[in-house]
Coordinates of C-alpha atoms in Angstrom, one line a residue:
X1 CA 4.0 59.2 70.5
X2 CA 1.0 58.7 68.1
X3 CA 2.7 56.5 66.0
X4 CA 4.4 54.1 68.5
X5 CA 2.9 50.6 69.1
X6 CA 0.7 50.3 72.3
X7 CA 2.7 47.9 74.7
X8 CA 1.2 44.5 75.4
X9 CA -0.6 43.5 78.5
X10 CA 2.0 42.4 81.2
X11 CA 1.1 40.2 84.3
X12 CA 2.5 41.1 87.5
X13 CA 5.9 39.7 86.5
X14 CA 6.2 41.1 83.3
X15 CA 5.1 38.2 81.5
X16 CA 2.9 39.2 78.8
X17 CA -0.7 37.5 79.0
X18 CA -1.2 36.1 75.5
X19 CA 1.8 34.1 75.8
X20 CA 0.8 32.8 79.0
X21 CA -2.5 31.7 77.7
X22 CA -0.9 29.8 74.8
X23 CA 1.2 28.1 77.2
X24 CA -1.4 26.8 79.4
X25 CA -3.3 25.6 76.8
X26 CA -0.7 23.4 75.4
X27 CA 0.0 21.9 78.5
X28 CA -3.5 20.8 78.7
X29 CA -3.3 19.6 75.5
X30 CA -0.5 17.4 76.4
X31 CA -2.3 15.6 79.0
X32 CA -5.2 14.8 76.7
X33 CA -4.6 11.6 74.5
X34 CA -7.0 12.3 71.5
X35 CA -6.9 9.0 70.0
X36 CA -7.5 7.0 73.4
X37 CA -10.4 4.5 72.6
X38 CA -13.0 4.9 75.2
X39 CA -13.4 2.0 78.0
X40 CA -16.4 0.3 78.3
X41 CA -17.6 -1.0 81.7
X42 CA -18.2 -4.8 81.7
X43 CA -21.6 -5.7 81.4
X44 CA -22.9 -7.9 84.6
X45 CA -25.9 -9.6 85.7
X46 CA -27.1 -6.7 87.4
X47 CA -27.8 -4.7 84.4
X48 CA -30.4 -7.0 83.3
X49 CA -32.5 -6.5 86.3
X50 CA -35.0 -3.6 85.3
X51 CA -34.0 -0.1 86.4
X52 CA -37.8 0.6 88.1
X53 CA -37.7 -2.4 90.3
X54 CA -40.5 -3.9 88.5
X55 CA -39.1 -7.3 89.3
X56 CA -39.2 -6.9 93.0
X57 CA -42.7 -5.0 92.8
X58 CA -44.4 -7.7 90.7
X59 CA -43.1 -10.3 92.9
X60 CA -45.1 -8.7 95.8
X61 CA -48.1 -7.7 93.8
X62 CA -48.1 -11.7 93.0
X63 CA -48.0 -12.7 96.6
X64 CA -50.7 -10.3 97.6
X65 CA -52.7 -11.1 94.8
X66 CA -52.4 -14.9 96.1
X67 CA -53.1 -14.1 99.9
X68 CA -56.3 -12.0 99.1
X69 CA -57.9 -14.6 96.7
X70 CA -59.5 -17.7 98.4
X71 CA -58.7 -21.2 96.7
X72 CA -62.3 -22.9 96.5
X73 CA -60.2 -26.3 96.2
X74 CA -58.4 -25.7 99.7
X75 CA -59.6 -28.0 102.5
X76 CA -59.2 -25.1 105.0
X77 CA -61.1 -22.8 102.7
X78 CA -63.9 -25.4 102.4
X79 CA -64.1 -26.3 106.1
X80 CA -64.6 -22.7 106.7
X81 CA -67.4 -22.0 104.7
X82 CA -68.9 -25.6 105.4
X83 CA -68.9 -24.0 109.1
X84 CA -71.1 -21.0 108.0
X85 CA -68.3 -18.9 109.0
X86 CA -66.7 -15.5 106.8
X87 CA -63.3 -16.1 105.3
X88 CA -60.6 -13.8 107.2
X89 CA -60.4 -11.1 104.5
X90 CA -64.5 -11.1 104.2
X91 CA -64.4 -10.5 108.0
X92 CA -62.0 -7.6 107.4
X93 CA -63.8 -5.9 104.9
X94 CA -67.1 -6.2 106.9
X95 CA -65.4 -4.9 109.9
X96 CA -63.8 -2.1 108.8
X97 CA -64.9 1.5 107.3
X98 CA -64.9 0.7 103.2
X99 CA -61.3 1.9 101.9
X100 CA -59.5 2.0 105.3
X101 CA -57.7 -1.4 105.5
X102 CA -53.8 -0.9 105.4
X103 CA -52.2 -4.4 105.8
X104 CA -48.9 -4.7 107.7
X105 CA -47.1 -7.9 106.7
X106 CA -49.1 -8.4 103.6
X107 CA -46.4 -11.1 102.2
X108 CA -45.5 -12.6 105.1
X109 CA -45.8 -16.6 105.2
X110 CA -44.2 -19.5 103.5
X111 CA -42.7 -19.0 100.0
X112 CA -41.3 -21.6 97.6
X113 CA -39.1 -19.7 94.8
X114 CA -37.7 -20.8 91.6
X115 CA -34.7 -19.6 90.2
X116 CA -35.2 -17.8 86.5
X117 CA -31.7 -16.4 86.3
X118 CA -28.2 -15.8 88.2
X119 CA -29.9 -13.3 90.4
X120 CA -33.8 -13.7 89.6
X121 CA -36.2 -15.7 91.0
X122 CA -40.1 -16.2 90.8
X123 CA -42.3 -17.6 93.6
X124 CA -44.0 -21.1 92.9
X125 CA -46.1 -21.8 95.9
X126 CA -47.3 -19.4 98.7
X127 CA -48.9 -20.0 102.2
X128 CA -49.6 -16.9 104.0
X129 CA -49.4 -16.4 107.4
X130 CA -52.5 -17.3 109.2
X131 CA -53.1 -13.9 110.8
X132 CA -54.2 -11.0 108.8
X133 CA -53.2 -7.8 110.6
X134 CA -52.9 -4.1 109.9
X135 CA -54.8 -0.6 110.4
X136 CA -58.1 0.5 109.6
X137 CA -60.9 2.6 110.7
X138 CA -64.3 2.1 112.7
X139 CA -66.7 4.7 112.1
X140 CA -63.9 7.0 111.5
X141 CA -61.7 6.1 114.3
X142 CA -58.3 4.6 113.4
X143 CA -57.5 1.4 115.0
X144 CA -54.8 -1.4 114.7
X145 CA -56.3 -4.9 114.2
X146 CA -55.5 -8.9 114.0
X147 CA -57.6 -11.3 112.5
X148 CA -57.1 -14.7 112.6
X149 CA -57.0 -17.2 109.5
X150 CA -58.6 -20.5 110.7
X151 CA -58.2 -22.2 107.1
X152 CA -54.8 -22.3 107.6
X153 CA -53.4 -24.8 110.2
X154 CA -56.5 -23.6 112.4
X155 CA -54.7 -20.4 113.4
X156 CA -51.8 -22.7 115.2
X157 CA -48.5 -21.4 115.4
X158 CA -47.0 -23.6 112.6
X159 CA -48.8 -21.7 110.3
X160 CA -48.2 -18.2 111.9
X161 CA -45.3 -15.9 112.4
X162 CA -45.9 -14.6 116.0
X163 CA -43.7 -11.6 115.4
X164 CA -46.3 -9.9 113.6
X165 CA -48.8 -10.1 116.4
X166 CA -46.2 -8.9 119.1
X167 CA -45.4 -6.0 116.5
X168 CA -49.4 -5.2 116.3
X169 CA -49.5 -5.2 120.1
X170 CA -46.3 -2.9 120.4
X171 CA -47.7 -0.5 117.8
X172 CA -50.8 -0.3 119.7
X173 CA -48.9 1.1 122.7
X174 CA -46.3 3.3 120.5
X175 CA -49.2 4.7 118.4
X176 CA -52.0 4.9 121.3
X177 CA -54.4 3.4 119.2
X178 CA -57.5 0.6 119.9
X179 CA -56.7 -2.8 119.1
X180 CA -59.4 -5.1 118.2
X181 CA -58.8 -8.9 117.8
X182 CA -61.0 -11.2 115.5
X183 CA -60.2 -14.6 117.2
X184 CA -61.0 -18.0 115.4
X185 CA -58.5 -20.6 116.3
X186 CA -55.5 -20.8 118.5
X187 CA -54.3 -17.2 117.4
X188 CA -50.7 -18.7 117.0
X189 CA -50.8 -21.1 120.0
X190 CA -48.9 -24.3 119.7
X191 CA -49.0 -27.4 117.8
X192 CA -47.2 -30.4 118.2
X193 CA -46.3 -30.5 114.7
X194 CA -43.8 -27.6 115.6
X195 CA -42.0 -30.0 117.4
X196 CA -41.4 -32.0 114.0
X197 CA -40.5 -28.8 112.2
X198 CA -38.2 -27.5 114.8
X199 CA -36.8 -30.7 115.7
X200 CA -37.1 -30.1 119.4
X201 CA -40.0 -29.2 122.1
X202 CA -39.7 -25.9 124.0
X203 CA -40.8 -24.3 127.1
X204 CA -44.0 -22.8 126.1
X205 CA -43.3 -18.6 126.0
X206 CA -46.0 -15.9 126.1
X207 CA -44.3 -13.0 124.5
X208 CA -47.1 -10.8 123.6
X209 CA -48.8 -10.6 126.9
X210 CA -46.4 -8.1 128.4
X211 CA -47.8 -5.9 125.9
X212 CA -51.4 -6.7 126.6
X213 CA -51.0 -5.9 130.2
X214 CA -49.3 -2.1 129.4
X215 CA -52.2 -1.7 127.0
X216 CA -55.1 -2.9 129.6
X217 CA -53.8 -0.5 132.3
X218 CA -52.8 2.3 129.8
X219 CA -56.6 2.6 128.8
X220 CA -56.0 1.5 125.3
X221 CA -59.2 -0.2 124.2
X222 CA -58.8 -4.0 123.7
X223 CA -61.7 -5.4 121.8
X224 CA -62.1 -8.9 120.9
X225 CA -64.6 -11.1 119.2
X226 CA -64.8 -15.2 119.1
X227 CA -65.8 -16.1 115.6
X228 CA -65.2 -19.8 115.7
X229 CA -63.4 -22.0 118.3
X230 CA -61.1 -19.9 120.5
X231 CA -58.3 -22.3 121.8
X232 CA -55.7 -22.3 124.2
X233 CA -53.9 -19.0 123.4
X234 CA -56.6 -17.5 121.3
X235 CA -59.2 -18.1 124.3
X236 CA -56.5 -16.3 126.6
X237 CA -56.3 -13.2 124.1
X238 CA -60.1 -12.8 123.8
X239 CA -60.7 -13.0 127.4
X240 CA -58.1 -10.7 128.4
X241 CA -59.6 -7.9 126.5
X242 CA -61.5 -5.0 128.0
X243 CA -64.5 -6.2 126.2
X244 CA -65.4 -9.5 124.1
X245 CA -68.2 -10.9 122.3
X246 CA -69.0 -14.2 120.8
X247 CA -71.1 -15.1 117.8
X248 CA -73.7 -17.2 118.8
X249 CA -73.9 -19.4 115.7
X250 CA -70.5 -20.1 115.2
X251 CA -68.4 -19.3 118.4
X252 CA -66.9 -21.6 121.1
X253 CA -64.1 -21.1 123.5
X254 CA -61.9 -23.5 125.7
X255 CA -58.6 -24.5 127.0
X256 CA -58.3 -27.6 124.9
X257 CA -60.4 -29.1 122.1
X258 CA -62.7 -31.9 122.5
X259 CA -60.1 -34.6 121.6
X260 CA -57.8 -33.6 124.4
X261 CA -60.6 -33.3 126.7
X262 CA -61.8 -37.1 125.9
X263 CA -58.0 -38.3 126.9
X264 CA -57.7 -36.0 130.1
X265 CA -60.9 -36.2 131.6
X266 CA -62.8 -39.3 129.9
X267 CA -65.7 -36.8 128.6
X268 CA -66.2 -38.3 125.3
X269 CA -68.5 -37.2 122.4
X270 CA -68.1 -33.6 123.3
X271 CA -69.1 -30.9 120.3
X272 CA -67.6 -27.7 120.4
X273 CA -70.6 -26.0 121.9
X274 CA -71.0 -28.4 124.2
X275 CA -67.3 -27.9 125.7
X276 CA -67.7 -24.1 125.6
X277 CA -70.3 -22.6 123.6
X278 CA -72.1 -19.3 124.4
X279 CA -74.4 -21.2 126.9
X280 CA -71.6 -21.8 129.0
X281 CA -69.1 -18.7 128.7
X282 CA -71.8 -15.9 128.0
X283 CA -73.4 -16.8 131.2
X284 CA -70.3 -17.4 133.6
X285 CA -68.8 -14.2 132.7
X286 CA -65.7 -15.4 130.6
X287 CA -67.1 -13.7 127.4
X288 CA -69.0 -10.3 128.1
X289 CA -71.8 -10.3 125.6
X290 CA -73.5 -12.7 123.0
X291 CA -73.9 -11.5 119.3
X292 CA -76.4 -13.8 116.7
X293 CA -73.5 -13.8 114.2
X294 CA -70.5 -12.1 113.1
X295 CA -72.2 -9.0 111.9
X296 CA -73.9 -8.8 115.3
X297 CA -70.3 -9.1 116.7
X298 CA -69.0 -6.3 114.5
X299 CA -71.6 -4.1 115.2
X300 CA -70.9 -4.2 119.2
X301 CA -67.4 -3.5 118.6
X302 CA -67.9 -0.2 116.8
X303 CA -70.4 0.6 119.5
X304 CA -68.2 -0.1 122.4
X305 CA -65.4 1.9 120.9
X306 CA -67.9 4.8 120.4
X307 CA -67.9 5.5 124.4
X308 CA -64.3 4.9 124.8
X309 CA -61.1 7.1 124.1
X310 CA -58.0 6.2 122.4
X311 CA -56.2 6.0 125.5
X312 CA -56.4 6.6 129.0
X313 CA -54.6 9.8 128.7
X314 CA -57.4 11.3 126.7
X315 CA -61.0 12.4 127.5
X316 CA -64.1 10.5 126.4
X317 CA -65.5 11.2 123.0
X318 CA -68.5 13.2 123.3
X319 CA -71.7 13.5 120.6
X320 CA -73.9 16.1 119.6
X321 CA -77.3 15.5 122.1
X322 CA -80.7 16.0 120.6
X323 CA -82.3 14.7 123.8
X324 CA -83.4 17.7 126.0
X325 CA -81.4 17.8 129.4
X326 CA -84.7 19.0 131.0
X327 CA -87.0 16.3 129.9
X328 CA -89.3 15.2 132.4
X329 CA -90.0 11.7 132.9
X330 CA -93.3 11.5 134.7
X331 CA -93.3 7.6 134.5
X332 CA -90.6 7.2 137.0
X333 CA -92.7 8.9 139.8
X334 CA -94.9 5.7 140.0
X335 CA -92.3 3.1 139.0
X336 CA -91.4 1.7 142.1
X337 CA -94.3 0.2 144.0
X338 CA -95.4 1.4 147.4
X339 CA -95.3 -2.2 148.7
X340 CA -91.5 -3.0 149.4
X341 CA -91.8 -6.5 148.3
X342 CA -92.8 -6.0 144.7
X343 CA -90.4 -6.0 142.0
X344 CA -90.4 -3.3 139.1
X345 CA -88.2 -3.3 135.7
X346 CA -85.0 -1.5 136.6
X347 CA -83.7 -1.2 133.2
X348 CA -87.0 1.3 132.6
X349 CA -85.2 3.6 134.9
X350 CA -82.0 3.5 132.8
X351 CA -83.6 4.2 129.7
X352 CA -85.5 7.3 131.1
X353 CA -82.7 8.8 132.4
X354 CA -80.0 8.5 129.8
X355 CA -80.0 9.9 126.4
X356 CA -82.3 8.3 124.1
X357 CA -81.2 4.8 122.4
X358 CA -77.7 5.3 124.0
X359 CA -77.6 2.8 126.6
X360 CA -75.2 -0.5 125.7
X361 CA -75.5 -3.3 128.4
X362 CA -72.6 -5.3 129.2
X363 CA -72.8 -8.8 130.5
X364 CA -76.8 -9.0 130.3
X365 CA -76.4 -13.0 130.5
X366 CA -74.0 -13.5 133.3
X367 CA -74.1 -11.9 136.9
X368 CA -78.0 -10.8 136.5
X369 CA -78.3 -9.7 139.9
X370 CA -76.4 -6.6 138.7
X371 CA -76.8 -4.5 135.4
X372 CA -73.9 -2.6 134.2
X373 CA -73.3 -0.7 130.7
X374 CA -72.4 2.3 129.1
X375 CA -74.5 5.3 127.8
X376 CA -74.3 9.0 127.4
X377 CA -75.9 12.0 129.4
X378 CA -76.1 15.4 127.2
X379 CA -73.7 13.3 124.9
X380 CA -71.1 12.4 127.2
X381 CA -70.2 8.8 127.7
X382 CA -70.9 7.4 131.4
X383 CA -70.8 4.0 133.0
X384 CA -74.1 2.6 134.3
X385 CA -74.5 0.2 137.4
X386 CA -77.9 -0.7 138.8
X387 CA -79.2 -3.6 141.1
X388 CA -81.7 -6.1 139.7
X389 CA -84.7 -6.7 142.2
X390 CA -86.3 -9.0 139.5
X391 CA -83.2 -11.5 140.0
X392 CA -82.7 -13.0 143.6
X393 CA -84.6 -9.9 145.2
X394 CA -81.6 -7.8 144.2
X395 CA -79.5 -9.2 146.6
X396 CA -76.1 -9.3 145.2
X397 CA -74.6 -12.4 144.7
X398 CA -71.0 -13.7 144.2
X399 CA -71.1 -13.3 140.4
X400 CA -73.0 -9.8 140.6
X401 CA -70.0 -8.5 142.5
X402 CA -67.6 -9.7 140.1
X403 CA -69.3 -7.8 137.3
X404 CA -69.5 -4.5 139.0
X405 CA -66.0 -4.8 140.1
X406 CA -64.9 -5.3 136.5
X407 CA -67.1 -2.7 135.4
X408 CA -65.5 -0.3 137.8
X409 CA -62.0 -0.9 136.8
X410 CA -63.1 -0.6 133.3
X411 CA -64.7 2.9 133.7
X412 CA -61.6 3.9 136.0
X413 CA -58.8 3.4 133.1
X414 CA -60.7 4.9 130.6
X415 CA -61.8 8.0 132.8
X416 CA -65.6 7.6 132.6
X417 CA -67.7 8.8 135.4
X418 CA -70.4 6.6 137.2
X419 CA -73.9 6.9 137.5
X420 CA -75.5 4.1 139.7
X421 CA -79.0 3.6 140.6
X422 CA -79.1 2.0 143.8
X423 CA -81.9 -0.5 145.1
X424 CA -79.8 -3.1 147.4
X425 CA -81.0 -5.3 150.0
X426 CA -77.4 -6.5 150.8
X427 CA -75.3 -9.4 149.7
X428 CA -76.6 -12.6 149.1
X429 CA -77.6 -14.8 151.9
X430 CA -78.3 -18.6 152.2
X431 CA -76.1 -22.0 151.3
X432 CA -75.7 -21.3 148.1
X433 CA -74.3 -18.0 148.5
X434 CA -71.9 -18.9 151.3
X435 CA -70.6 -21.9 148.9
X436 CA -70.0 -19.5 146.1
X437 CA -67.9 -17.3 148.5
X438 CA -70.4 -14.2 148.2
X439 CA -68.4 -12.3 151.1
X440 CA -65.0 -13.0 149.5
X441 CA -66.2 -11.4 146.2
X442 CA -68.5 -8.9 148.2
X443 CA -65.4 -7.5 149.5
X444 CA -63.1 -7.7 146.4
X445 CA -66.1 -5.3 145.3
X446 CA -65.6 -3.1 148.0
X447 CA -61.9 -2.6 147.9
X448 CA -62.3 -1.9 143.9
X449 CA -64.8 0.8 145.3
X450 CA -62.3 2.3 147.2
X451 CA -59.4 1.6 145.1
X452 CA -60.8 3.6 141.9
X453 CA -61.1 7.0 141.5
X454 CA -63.6 7.9 138.7
X455 CA -66.3 10.3 139.8
X456 CA -69.5 8.5 141.2
X457 CA -73.0 10.0 141.3
X458 CA -75.3 7.7 143.0
X459 CA -79.5 7.9 142.8
X460 CA -81.0 5.9 145.5
X461 CA -84.3 4.2 144.0
X462 CA -85.4 2.2 147.1
X463 CA -83.4 0.4 149.3
X464 CA -80.0 0.7 150.9
X465 CA -78.7 -2.1 153.6
X466 CA -75.8 -3.7 155.1
X467 CA -72.5 -3.9 153.9
X468 CA -73.3 -4.0 150.3
X469 CA -75.3 -0.6 150.5
X470 CA -72.5 1.1 152.6
X471 CA -70.0 0.2 150.1
X472 CA -72.1 1.3 147.0
X473 CA -72.8 4.8 148.6
X474 CA -69.8 5.9 151.1
X475 CA -67.0 5.2 148.7
X476 CA -66.3 8.9 148.0
X477 CA -65.5 11.7 150.1
X478 CA -67.7 13.8 149.6
X479 CA -70.7 11.3 148.8
X480 CA -72.5 12.8 145.5
X481 CA -76.1 11.2 145.9
X482 CA -79.9 12.1 145.9
X483 CA -82.7 10.0 147.1
X484 CA -85.9 9.2 145.5
X485 CA -89.3 9.4 147.8
X486 CA -89.1 5.7 147.9
X487 CA -86.1 5.2 149.6
X488 CA -85.6 3.1 152.6
X489 CA -82.4 2.4 154.3
X490 CA -80.8 0.6 157.5
X491 CA -78.7 -1.8 158.6
X492 CA -81.3 -4.6 158.3
X493 CA -84.5 -4.6 156.6
X494 CA -87.5 -4.7 158.7
X495 CA -88.4 -8.2 157.7
X496 CA -86.2 -10.3 159.9
X497 CA -84.6 -7.0 161.6
X498 CA -87.6 -6.7 163.7
X499 CA -87.6 -10.4 164.9
X500 CA -83.7 -10.0 165.6
X501 CA -84.0 -6.9 167.5
X502 CA -87.0 -7.5 169.8
X503 CA -86.3 -11.4 169.9
X504 CA -86.7 -11.5 173.9
X505 CA -89.7 -9.7 174.2
X506 CA -91.7 -11.4 171.4
X507 CA -90.8 -14.6 172.4
X508 CA -92.1 -13.8 176.1
X509 CA -95.1 -12.5 174.7
X510 CA -95.6 -15.8 172.9
X511 CA -94.9 -17.9 176.0
X512 CA -97.2 -15.8 178.4
X513 CA -100.0 -14.4 176.3
X514 CA -100.2 -16.7 173.1
X515 CA -99.0 -16.2 169.5
X516 CA -102.0 -13.7 168.6
X517 CA -100.9 -11.4 171.2
X518 CA -97.5 -11.7 169.8
X519 CA -98.5 -11.1 166.3
X520 CA -100.5 -8.1 167.6
X521 CA -97.4 -6.6 169.0
X522 CA -95.1 -7.4 165.6
X523 CA -97.6 -5.5 163.9
X524 CA -97.5 -2.7 166.3
X525 CA -93.8 -2.4 165.8
X526 CA -93.6 -2.8 162.2
X527 CA -96.3 0.1 162.1
X528 CA -93.9 2.3 164.2
X529 CA -90.7 1.4 162.6
X530 CA -92.3 2.1 159.0
X531 CA -93.3 5.6 160.5
X532 CA -89.8 6.2 161.7
X533 CA -88.2 5.0 158.4
X534 CA -89.7 8.1 156.5
X535 CA -87.2 9.1 154.3
X536 CA -88.1 12.9 155.3
X537 CA -86.9 12.1 158.6
X538 CA -83.4 11.0 157.6
X539 CA -83.2 14.1 155.6
X540 CA -84.1 16.2 158.6
X541 CA -81.4 14.8 160.2
X542 CA -79.0 15.2 156.9
X543 CA -78.6 11.7 156.7
X544 CA -79.5 11.9 152.9
X545 CA -78.3 15.1 151.2
X546 CA -81.4 15.9 149.1
X547 CA -84.6 13.8 148.0
X548 CA -85.6 14.8 144.2
X549 CA -88.5 14.3 142.4
X550 CA -87.9 11.1 140.2
X551 CA -89.4 12.9 137.2
X552 CA -86.6 15.3 137.4
X553 CA -83.9 12.8 137.8
X554 CA -82.3 13.4 134.1
X555 CA -81.7 17.2 134.5
X556 CA -79.8 16.4 138.1
X557 CA -77.7 13.5 136.4
X558 CA -76.9 15.5 133.3
X559 CA -75.7 18.7 135.6
X560 CA -73.6 16.6 137.4
X561 CA -72.0 14.8 134.4
X562 CA -71.6 18.2 132.7
X563 CA -69.5 19.6 135.5
X564 CA -67.2 16.5 135.7
X565 CA -66.4 16.9 131.9
X566 CA -66.0 20.6 132.4
X567 CA -63.9 20.8 135.3
X568 CA -62.7 17.4 137.0
X569 CA -61.9 15.1 134.0
X570 CA -59.5 17.5 132.2
X571 CA -57.7 17.8 135.6
X572 CA -57.8 14.0 136.0
X573 CA -56.3 13.7 132.5
X574 CA -53.4 16.2 133.6
X575 CA -52.6 14.1 136.4
X576 CA -52.7 10.7 134.1
X577 CA -50.0 12.5 131.7
X578 CA -48.1 13.3 134.5
X579 CA -47.9 10.0 136.0
X580 CA -49.8 11.0 139.5
X581 CA -52.3 8.7 138.8
X582 CA -52.2 5.0 137.3
X583 CA -55.6 3.2 137.5
X584 CA -55.1 -0.7 137.0
X585 CA -57.4 -2.4 134.8
X586 CA -55.5 -6.1 135.3

């Protein structure tokens, strides 16, 4: 009814909701002690340390600043400057693109600590590791690098952390980045003082060379510079590189220094350059190139890298080309003398054919019977091999064979096609050639031609004789080659060949009719053979595929290189990635 009270809301069990809420509130209050004092956490030593870790960051900044600031009173630093050498961090700054240096292991070294609290300490003395390493860029290309600090224990192991170097070698493989090595000292090699610090001697290890060999064969560019005395392990590290350069004013390289040599071989009073300076190692093939100074070394490292991929599973980098592909070089028509015994400048051919200012010669001071290097055709990197008729009449000697062998392996691991300008009278002959094992090194060259697989295009500019000529021109099937109208070829040059082939006839004429008649007959034979050796006759028999106008050589080479980069090199890269093709530099 209207006057009755409305019933209270009920739960399912019939209990009023207001009663239930009150009971629950009382139950919660019973568990709370309102006057219980708050417990305070005991203040420990850790609470004295800053929450933002500024103490740790401060220690790092202190150590980094110490490492980056030269001490003009330090004996090693003074010695470095007196020798006319840059300090290690000055080298890094000059080598790399501005602002690109990222150091790895920036605080590695030997530190003395002073305790300032129960859990706090500060560095009081710091000797950095004598190898600065990290990442950087060369003309925009990312690299890893190592740089020796000769001012600290001359780069010896007792001032180094070999783990740093091994780590950078592994990083180059893992990240597929080129590695640059600035060597000044022993690069972490041994010192007798290590025995004193460890308390025992040791069997010498070579822990980083496993990675070095992997890099070399994988086509990860290894570029080294000798910027002081490269000793022992330091010498080995730079010589193992794909490309090496030495500073003429400060560089030297040897297995052991003058003091050790004096005790072992009794050669006393040797200076560093007497023992292993540029005049020795830039002329015997130990080091590839010579630069006037450190800045020159850095520029050569940048130049070489510009032709190379980061790794052998990538294409070589190409550039825009402003040099017309159809450029005609009329000077090449008259470059080769009609007299086959006269010399000419073989480098003039290279300069005329390749893109302007693109030829970078490697090993100009050693193995001088051969010319090798890197260049570009229509902006694309190519290798160059040429024989040098100005040295030993172009006959290929032992060092020349070694030089070309090394270049072939270099091009193979980097997927760079080869253009070769062939004028070869054969392997060098005579007692000097035999004593220097010319045939041994010549056959090593031959096996390398046939073992490598990079594309080869040959331009026969003049002579092709003997085994050496056959090796250079018959190492690919099908052969890709053209000849100039100046080409002459055969098993032997006519000079000497006529005497061998007509020995009995000429001797009989001289015995029965006299020397004048013998000379007359020789002249008849010479004229006849010269007529028969007209290169057009060889082309008639398809013994040479095509004879071209020398002035058009650039266009022919550019068309071939363009096809290699469009069609064959991408296929080669896929085979490298799939593991079907595994070139070997070592």
